[in-house]
PDB file of C-alpha atoms in Angstrom:
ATOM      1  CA  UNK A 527     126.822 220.110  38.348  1.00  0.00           C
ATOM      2  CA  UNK A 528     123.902 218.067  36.581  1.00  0.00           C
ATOM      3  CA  UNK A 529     121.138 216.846  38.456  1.00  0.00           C
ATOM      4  CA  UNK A 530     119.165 213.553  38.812  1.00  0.00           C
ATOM      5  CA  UNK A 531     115.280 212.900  39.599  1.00  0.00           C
ATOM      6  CA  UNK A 532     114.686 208.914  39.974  1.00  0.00           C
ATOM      7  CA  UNK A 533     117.529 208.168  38.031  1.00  0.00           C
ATOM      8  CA  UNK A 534     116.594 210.356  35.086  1.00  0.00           C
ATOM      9  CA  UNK A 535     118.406 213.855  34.422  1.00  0.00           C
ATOM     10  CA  UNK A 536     116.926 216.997  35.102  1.00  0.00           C
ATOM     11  CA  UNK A 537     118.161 220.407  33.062  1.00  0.00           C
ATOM     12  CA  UNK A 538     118.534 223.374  34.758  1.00  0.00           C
ATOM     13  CA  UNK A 539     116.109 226.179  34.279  1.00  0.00           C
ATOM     14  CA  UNK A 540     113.614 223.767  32.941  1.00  0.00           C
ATOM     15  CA  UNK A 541     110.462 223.142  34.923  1.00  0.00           C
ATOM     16  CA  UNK A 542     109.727 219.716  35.755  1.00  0.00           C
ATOM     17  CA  UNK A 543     107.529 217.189  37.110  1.00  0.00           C
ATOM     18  CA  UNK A 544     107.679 214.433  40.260  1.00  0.00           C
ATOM     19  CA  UNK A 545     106.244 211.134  40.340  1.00  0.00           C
ATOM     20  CA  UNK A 546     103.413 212.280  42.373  1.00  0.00           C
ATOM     21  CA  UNK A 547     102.379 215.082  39.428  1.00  0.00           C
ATOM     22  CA  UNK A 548     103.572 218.145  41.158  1.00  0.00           C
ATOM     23  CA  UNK A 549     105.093 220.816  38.509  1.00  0.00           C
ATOM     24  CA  UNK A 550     108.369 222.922  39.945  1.00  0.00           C
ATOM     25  CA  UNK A 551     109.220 226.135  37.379  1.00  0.00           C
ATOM     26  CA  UNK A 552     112.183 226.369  35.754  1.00  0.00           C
ATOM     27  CA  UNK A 553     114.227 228.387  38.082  1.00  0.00           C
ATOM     28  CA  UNK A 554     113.482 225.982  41.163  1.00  0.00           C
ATOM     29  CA  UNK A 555     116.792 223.719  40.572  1.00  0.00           C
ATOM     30  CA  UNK A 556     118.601 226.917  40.589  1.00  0.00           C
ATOM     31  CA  UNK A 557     116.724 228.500  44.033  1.00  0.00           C
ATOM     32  CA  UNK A 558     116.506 225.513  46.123  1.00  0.00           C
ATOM     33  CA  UNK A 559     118.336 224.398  48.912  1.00  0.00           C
ATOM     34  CA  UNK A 560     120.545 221.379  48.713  1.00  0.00           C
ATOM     35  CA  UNK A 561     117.964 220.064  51.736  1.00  0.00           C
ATOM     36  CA  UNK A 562     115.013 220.792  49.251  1.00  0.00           C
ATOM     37  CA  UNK A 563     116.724 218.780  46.323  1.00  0.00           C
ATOM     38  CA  UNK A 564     117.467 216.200  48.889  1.00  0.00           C
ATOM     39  CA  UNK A 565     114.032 216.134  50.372  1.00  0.00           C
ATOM     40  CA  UNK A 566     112.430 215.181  46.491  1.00  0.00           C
ATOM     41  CA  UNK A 567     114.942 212.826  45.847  1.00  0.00           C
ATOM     42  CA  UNK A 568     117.366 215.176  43.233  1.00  0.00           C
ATOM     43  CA  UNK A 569     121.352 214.267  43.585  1.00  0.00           C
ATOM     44  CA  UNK A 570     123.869 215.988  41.893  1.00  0.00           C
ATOM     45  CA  UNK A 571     126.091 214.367  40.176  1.00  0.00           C
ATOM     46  CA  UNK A 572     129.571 215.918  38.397  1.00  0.00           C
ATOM     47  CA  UNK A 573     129.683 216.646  35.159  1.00  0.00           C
ATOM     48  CA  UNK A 574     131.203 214.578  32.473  1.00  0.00           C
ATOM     49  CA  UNK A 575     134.712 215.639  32.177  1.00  0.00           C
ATOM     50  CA  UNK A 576     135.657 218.066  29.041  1.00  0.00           C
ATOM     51  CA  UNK A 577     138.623 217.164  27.022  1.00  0.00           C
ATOM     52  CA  UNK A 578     140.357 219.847  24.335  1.00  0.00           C
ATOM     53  CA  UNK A 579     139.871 218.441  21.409  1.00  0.00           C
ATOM     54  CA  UNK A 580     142.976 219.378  19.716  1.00  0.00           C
ATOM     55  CA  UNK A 581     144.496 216.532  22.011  1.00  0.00           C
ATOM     56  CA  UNK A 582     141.981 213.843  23.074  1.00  0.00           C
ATOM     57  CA  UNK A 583     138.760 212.108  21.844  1.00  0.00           C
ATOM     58  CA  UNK A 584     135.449 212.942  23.820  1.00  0.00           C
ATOM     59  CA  UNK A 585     136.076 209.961  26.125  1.00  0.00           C
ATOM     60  CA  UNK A 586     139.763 211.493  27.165  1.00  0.00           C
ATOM     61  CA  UNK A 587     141.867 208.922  25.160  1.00  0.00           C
ATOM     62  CA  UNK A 588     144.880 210.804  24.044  1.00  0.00           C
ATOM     63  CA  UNK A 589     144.600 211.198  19.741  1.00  0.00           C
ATOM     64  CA  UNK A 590     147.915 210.115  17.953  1.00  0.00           C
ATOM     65  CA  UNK A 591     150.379 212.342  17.978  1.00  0.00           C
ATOM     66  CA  UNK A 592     152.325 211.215  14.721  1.00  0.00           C
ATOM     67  CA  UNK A 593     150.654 209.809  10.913  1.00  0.00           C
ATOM     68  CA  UNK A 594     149.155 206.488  10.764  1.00  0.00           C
ATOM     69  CA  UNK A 595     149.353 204.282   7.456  1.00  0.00           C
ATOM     70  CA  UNK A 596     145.784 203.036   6.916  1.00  0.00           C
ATOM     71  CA  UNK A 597     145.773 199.366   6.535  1.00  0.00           C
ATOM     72  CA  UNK A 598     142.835 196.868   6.088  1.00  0.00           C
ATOM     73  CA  UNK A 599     141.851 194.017   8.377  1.00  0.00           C
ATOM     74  CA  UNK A 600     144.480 191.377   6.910  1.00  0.00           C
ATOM     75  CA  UNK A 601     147.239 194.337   7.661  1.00  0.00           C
ATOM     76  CA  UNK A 602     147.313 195.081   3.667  1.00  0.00           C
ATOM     77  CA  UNK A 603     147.977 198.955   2.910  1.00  0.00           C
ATOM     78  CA  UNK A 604     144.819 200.931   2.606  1.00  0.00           C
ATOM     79  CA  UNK A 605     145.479 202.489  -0.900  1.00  0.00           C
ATOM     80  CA  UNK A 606     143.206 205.392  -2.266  1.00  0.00           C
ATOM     81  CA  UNK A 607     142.163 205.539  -5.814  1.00  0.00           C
ATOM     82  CA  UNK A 608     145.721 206.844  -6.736  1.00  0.00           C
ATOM     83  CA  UNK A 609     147.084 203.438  -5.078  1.00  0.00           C
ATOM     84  CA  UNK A 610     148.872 205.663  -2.998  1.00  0.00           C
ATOM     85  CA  UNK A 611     148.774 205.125   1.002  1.00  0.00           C
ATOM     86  CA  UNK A 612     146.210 206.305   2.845  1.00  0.00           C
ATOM     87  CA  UNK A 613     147.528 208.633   5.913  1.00  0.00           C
ATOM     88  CA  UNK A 614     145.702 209.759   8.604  1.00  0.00           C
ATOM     89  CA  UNK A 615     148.019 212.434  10.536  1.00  0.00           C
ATOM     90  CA  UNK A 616     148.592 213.107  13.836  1.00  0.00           C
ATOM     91  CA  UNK A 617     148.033 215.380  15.822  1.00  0.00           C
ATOM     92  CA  UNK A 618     151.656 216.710  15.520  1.00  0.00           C
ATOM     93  CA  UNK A 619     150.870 217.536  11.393  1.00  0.00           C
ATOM     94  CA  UNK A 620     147.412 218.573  12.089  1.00  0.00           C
ATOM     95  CA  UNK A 621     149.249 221.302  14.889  1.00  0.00           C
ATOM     96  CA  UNK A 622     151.910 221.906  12.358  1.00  0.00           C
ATOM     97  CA  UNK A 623     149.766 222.654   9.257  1.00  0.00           C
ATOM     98  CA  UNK A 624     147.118 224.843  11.460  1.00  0.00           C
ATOM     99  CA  UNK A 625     150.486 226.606  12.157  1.00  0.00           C
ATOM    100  CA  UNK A 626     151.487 227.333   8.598  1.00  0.00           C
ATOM    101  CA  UNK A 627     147.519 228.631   8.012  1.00  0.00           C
ATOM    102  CA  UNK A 628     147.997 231.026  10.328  1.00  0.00           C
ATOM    103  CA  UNK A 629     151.417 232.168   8.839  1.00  0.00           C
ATOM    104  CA  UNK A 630     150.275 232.704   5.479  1.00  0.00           C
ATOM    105  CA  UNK A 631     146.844 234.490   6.443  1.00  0.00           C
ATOM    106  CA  UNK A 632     149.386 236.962   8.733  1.00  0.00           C
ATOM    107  CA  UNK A 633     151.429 237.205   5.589  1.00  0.00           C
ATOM    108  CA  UNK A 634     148.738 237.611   3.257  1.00  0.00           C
ATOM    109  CA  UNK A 635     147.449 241.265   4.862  1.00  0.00           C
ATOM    110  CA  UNK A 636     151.133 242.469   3.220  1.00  0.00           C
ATOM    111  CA  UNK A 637     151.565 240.370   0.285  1.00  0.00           C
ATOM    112  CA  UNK A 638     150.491 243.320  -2.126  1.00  0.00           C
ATOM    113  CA  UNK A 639     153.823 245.312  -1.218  1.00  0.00           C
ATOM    114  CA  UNK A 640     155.316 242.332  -2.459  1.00  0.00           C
ATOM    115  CA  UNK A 641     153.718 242.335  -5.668  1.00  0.00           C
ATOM    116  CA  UNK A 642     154.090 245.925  -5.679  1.00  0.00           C
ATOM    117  CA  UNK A 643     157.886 245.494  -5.088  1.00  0.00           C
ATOM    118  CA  UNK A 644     158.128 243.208  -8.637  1.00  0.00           C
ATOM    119  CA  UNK A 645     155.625 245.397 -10.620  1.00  0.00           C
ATOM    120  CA  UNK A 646     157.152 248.989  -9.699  1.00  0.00           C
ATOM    121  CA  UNK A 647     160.200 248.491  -7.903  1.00  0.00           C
ATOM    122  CA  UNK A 648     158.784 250.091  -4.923  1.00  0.00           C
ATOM    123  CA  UNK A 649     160.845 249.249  -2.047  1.00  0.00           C
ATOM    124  CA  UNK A 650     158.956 247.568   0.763  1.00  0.00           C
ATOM    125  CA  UNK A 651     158.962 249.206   4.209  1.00  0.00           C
ATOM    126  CA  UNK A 652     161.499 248.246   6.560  1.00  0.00           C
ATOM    127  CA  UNK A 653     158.556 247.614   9.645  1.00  0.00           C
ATOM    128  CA  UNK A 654     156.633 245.154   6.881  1.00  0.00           C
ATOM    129  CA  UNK A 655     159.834 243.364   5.746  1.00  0.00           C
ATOM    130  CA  UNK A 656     160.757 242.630   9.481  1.00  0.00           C
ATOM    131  CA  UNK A 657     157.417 241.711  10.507  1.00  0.00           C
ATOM    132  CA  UNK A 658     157.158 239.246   7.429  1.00  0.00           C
ATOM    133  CA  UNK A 659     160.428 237.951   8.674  1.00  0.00           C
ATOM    134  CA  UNK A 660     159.225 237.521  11.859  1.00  0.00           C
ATOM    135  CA  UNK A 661     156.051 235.734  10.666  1.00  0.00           C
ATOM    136  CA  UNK A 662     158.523 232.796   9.332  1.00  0.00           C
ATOM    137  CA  UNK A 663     160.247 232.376  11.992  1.00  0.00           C
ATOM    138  CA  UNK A 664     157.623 232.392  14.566  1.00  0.00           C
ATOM    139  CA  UNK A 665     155.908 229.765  11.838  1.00  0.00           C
ATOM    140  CA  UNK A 666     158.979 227.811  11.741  1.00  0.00           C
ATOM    141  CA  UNK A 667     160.224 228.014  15.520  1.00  0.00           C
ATOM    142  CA  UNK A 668     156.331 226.794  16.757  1.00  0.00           C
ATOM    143  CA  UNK A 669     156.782 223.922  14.292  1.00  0.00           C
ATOM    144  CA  UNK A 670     160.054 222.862  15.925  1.00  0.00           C
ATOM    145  CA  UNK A 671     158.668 223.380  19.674  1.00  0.00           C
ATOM    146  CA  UNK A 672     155.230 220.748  18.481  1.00  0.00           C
ATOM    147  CA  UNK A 673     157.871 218.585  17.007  1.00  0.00           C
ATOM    148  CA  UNK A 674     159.981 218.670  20.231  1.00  0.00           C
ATOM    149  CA  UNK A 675     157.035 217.366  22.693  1.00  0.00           C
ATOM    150  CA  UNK A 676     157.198 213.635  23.208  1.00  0.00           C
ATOM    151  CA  UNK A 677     153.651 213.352  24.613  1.00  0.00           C
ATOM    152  CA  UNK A 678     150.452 214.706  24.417  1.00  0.00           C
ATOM    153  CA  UNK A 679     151.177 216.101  27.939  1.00  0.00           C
ATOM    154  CA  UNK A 680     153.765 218.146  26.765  1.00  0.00           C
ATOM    155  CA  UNK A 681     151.413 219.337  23.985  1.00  0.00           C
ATOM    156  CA  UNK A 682     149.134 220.420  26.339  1.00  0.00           C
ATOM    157  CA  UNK A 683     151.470 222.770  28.163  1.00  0.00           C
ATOM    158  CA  UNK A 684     152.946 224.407  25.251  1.00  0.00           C
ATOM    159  CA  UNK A 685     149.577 225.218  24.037  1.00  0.00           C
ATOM    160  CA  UNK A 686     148.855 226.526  27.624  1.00  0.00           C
ATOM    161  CA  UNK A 687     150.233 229.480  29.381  1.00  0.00           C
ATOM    162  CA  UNK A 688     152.191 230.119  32.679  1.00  0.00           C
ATOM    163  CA  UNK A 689     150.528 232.304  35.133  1.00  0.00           C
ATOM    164  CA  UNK A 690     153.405 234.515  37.383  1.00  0.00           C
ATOM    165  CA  UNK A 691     152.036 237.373  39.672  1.00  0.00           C
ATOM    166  CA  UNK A 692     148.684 237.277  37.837  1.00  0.00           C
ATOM    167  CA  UNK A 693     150.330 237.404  34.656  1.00  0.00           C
ATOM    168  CA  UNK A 694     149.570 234.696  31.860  1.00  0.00           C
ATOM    169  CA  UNK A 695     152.544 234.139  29.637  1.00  0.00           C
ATOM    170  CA  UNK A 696     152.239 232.015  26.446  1.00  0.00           C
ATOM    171  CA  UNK A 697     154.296 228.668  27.032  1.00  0.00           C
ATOM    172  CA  UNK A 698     154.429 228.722  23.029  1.00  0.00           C
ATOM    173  CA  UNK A 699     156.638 231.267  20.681  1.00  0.00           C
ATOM    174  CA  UNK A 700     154.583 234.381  19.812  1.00  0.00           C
ATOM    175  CA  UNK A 701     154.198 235.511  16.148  1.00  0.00           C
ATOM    176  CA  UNK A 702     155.742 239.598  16.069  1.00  0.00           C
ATOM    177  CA  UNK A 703     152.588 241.744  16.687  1.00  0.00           C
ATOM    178  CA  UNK A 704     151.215 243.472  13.498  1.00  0.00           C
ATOM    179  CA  UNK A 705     153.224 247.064  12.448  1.00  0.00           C
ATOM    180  CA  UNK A 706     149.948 248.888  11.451  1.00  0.00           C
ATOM    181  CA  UNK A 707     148.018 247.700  14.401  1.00  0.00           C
TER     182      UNK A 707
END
């Protein structure tokens, strides 16, 4: 909750002053009484509502969930100095590409028995080859299940998780959990 003096907003744990030129301390907002707020003239009003990011702009409006091609007032293509078109993506290939980042950093941490593999001929370890498999398709499944929500809605809930006897379950495909951890 956020608080208001006259009309002007008050932080908490911040002293502050009336009209009349009496000084409260910082912690008064927090020890008061809602009769001693009311009895100076402080309402509460509710906060400003938080939207994730990932999904909406700071005033709630849902982002774009699929590329735009840029054009200009007159409806011309926005070109960039290539004279290709300009893109902005969506939310869906912003989602999608954050997906592949985390894919190859997971791979990365085992990409030396690769190398190993084609310098020596040292086979790679069964646990790393499977978890490296599993890395893909985890990668490859999540980009299918961003692709397969039609709204931002259903973004939303596969980013979330379902809660069943106190337990929170991803609503999203899990990448394998790391063999040497």
């Amino acid at each position: 909750m956020a608080f208001k003096l006259n009309g002007s907003p008050l932080a908490v744990d911040v002293a502050f002053k009336t009209s009349d030129g009496t000084q409260y301390p910082a912690n008064w907002l927090r020890l008061s009484t809602a009769d001693e707020k009311t009895a100076l003239g402080i309402t509460e009003v509710a906060d400003d509502p938080v939207y994730d990011s990932r999904f909406y702009w700071g005033n709630g409006t849902a982002k774009t969930l699929t590329d735009t091609n840029e054009v200009d007032e007159n409806g011309d293509p926005v070109l960039d100095s290539n004279g290709d078109q300009v893109v902005t993506l969506g939310v869906k290939s912003v989602l999608k590409a954050q997906e592949k980042d985390i894919a190859g950093s997971l791979l990365a941490r085992y990409d030396w028995y690769v190398v190993r593999k084609a310098e020596k001929s040292t086979a790679i370890p069964t646990a790393i080859s499977t978890y490296r498999d599993g890395v893909r398709t985890a990668c490859t499944t999540r980009e299918t299940e961003i692709n397969n929500c039609a709204d931002t809605a259903a973004l939303v809930t596969l980013y979330g998780s379902t809660e069943k006897d106190g337990v929170y379950t991803p609503n999203m495909t899990q990448y394998p959990d790391d063999p040497n951890s």
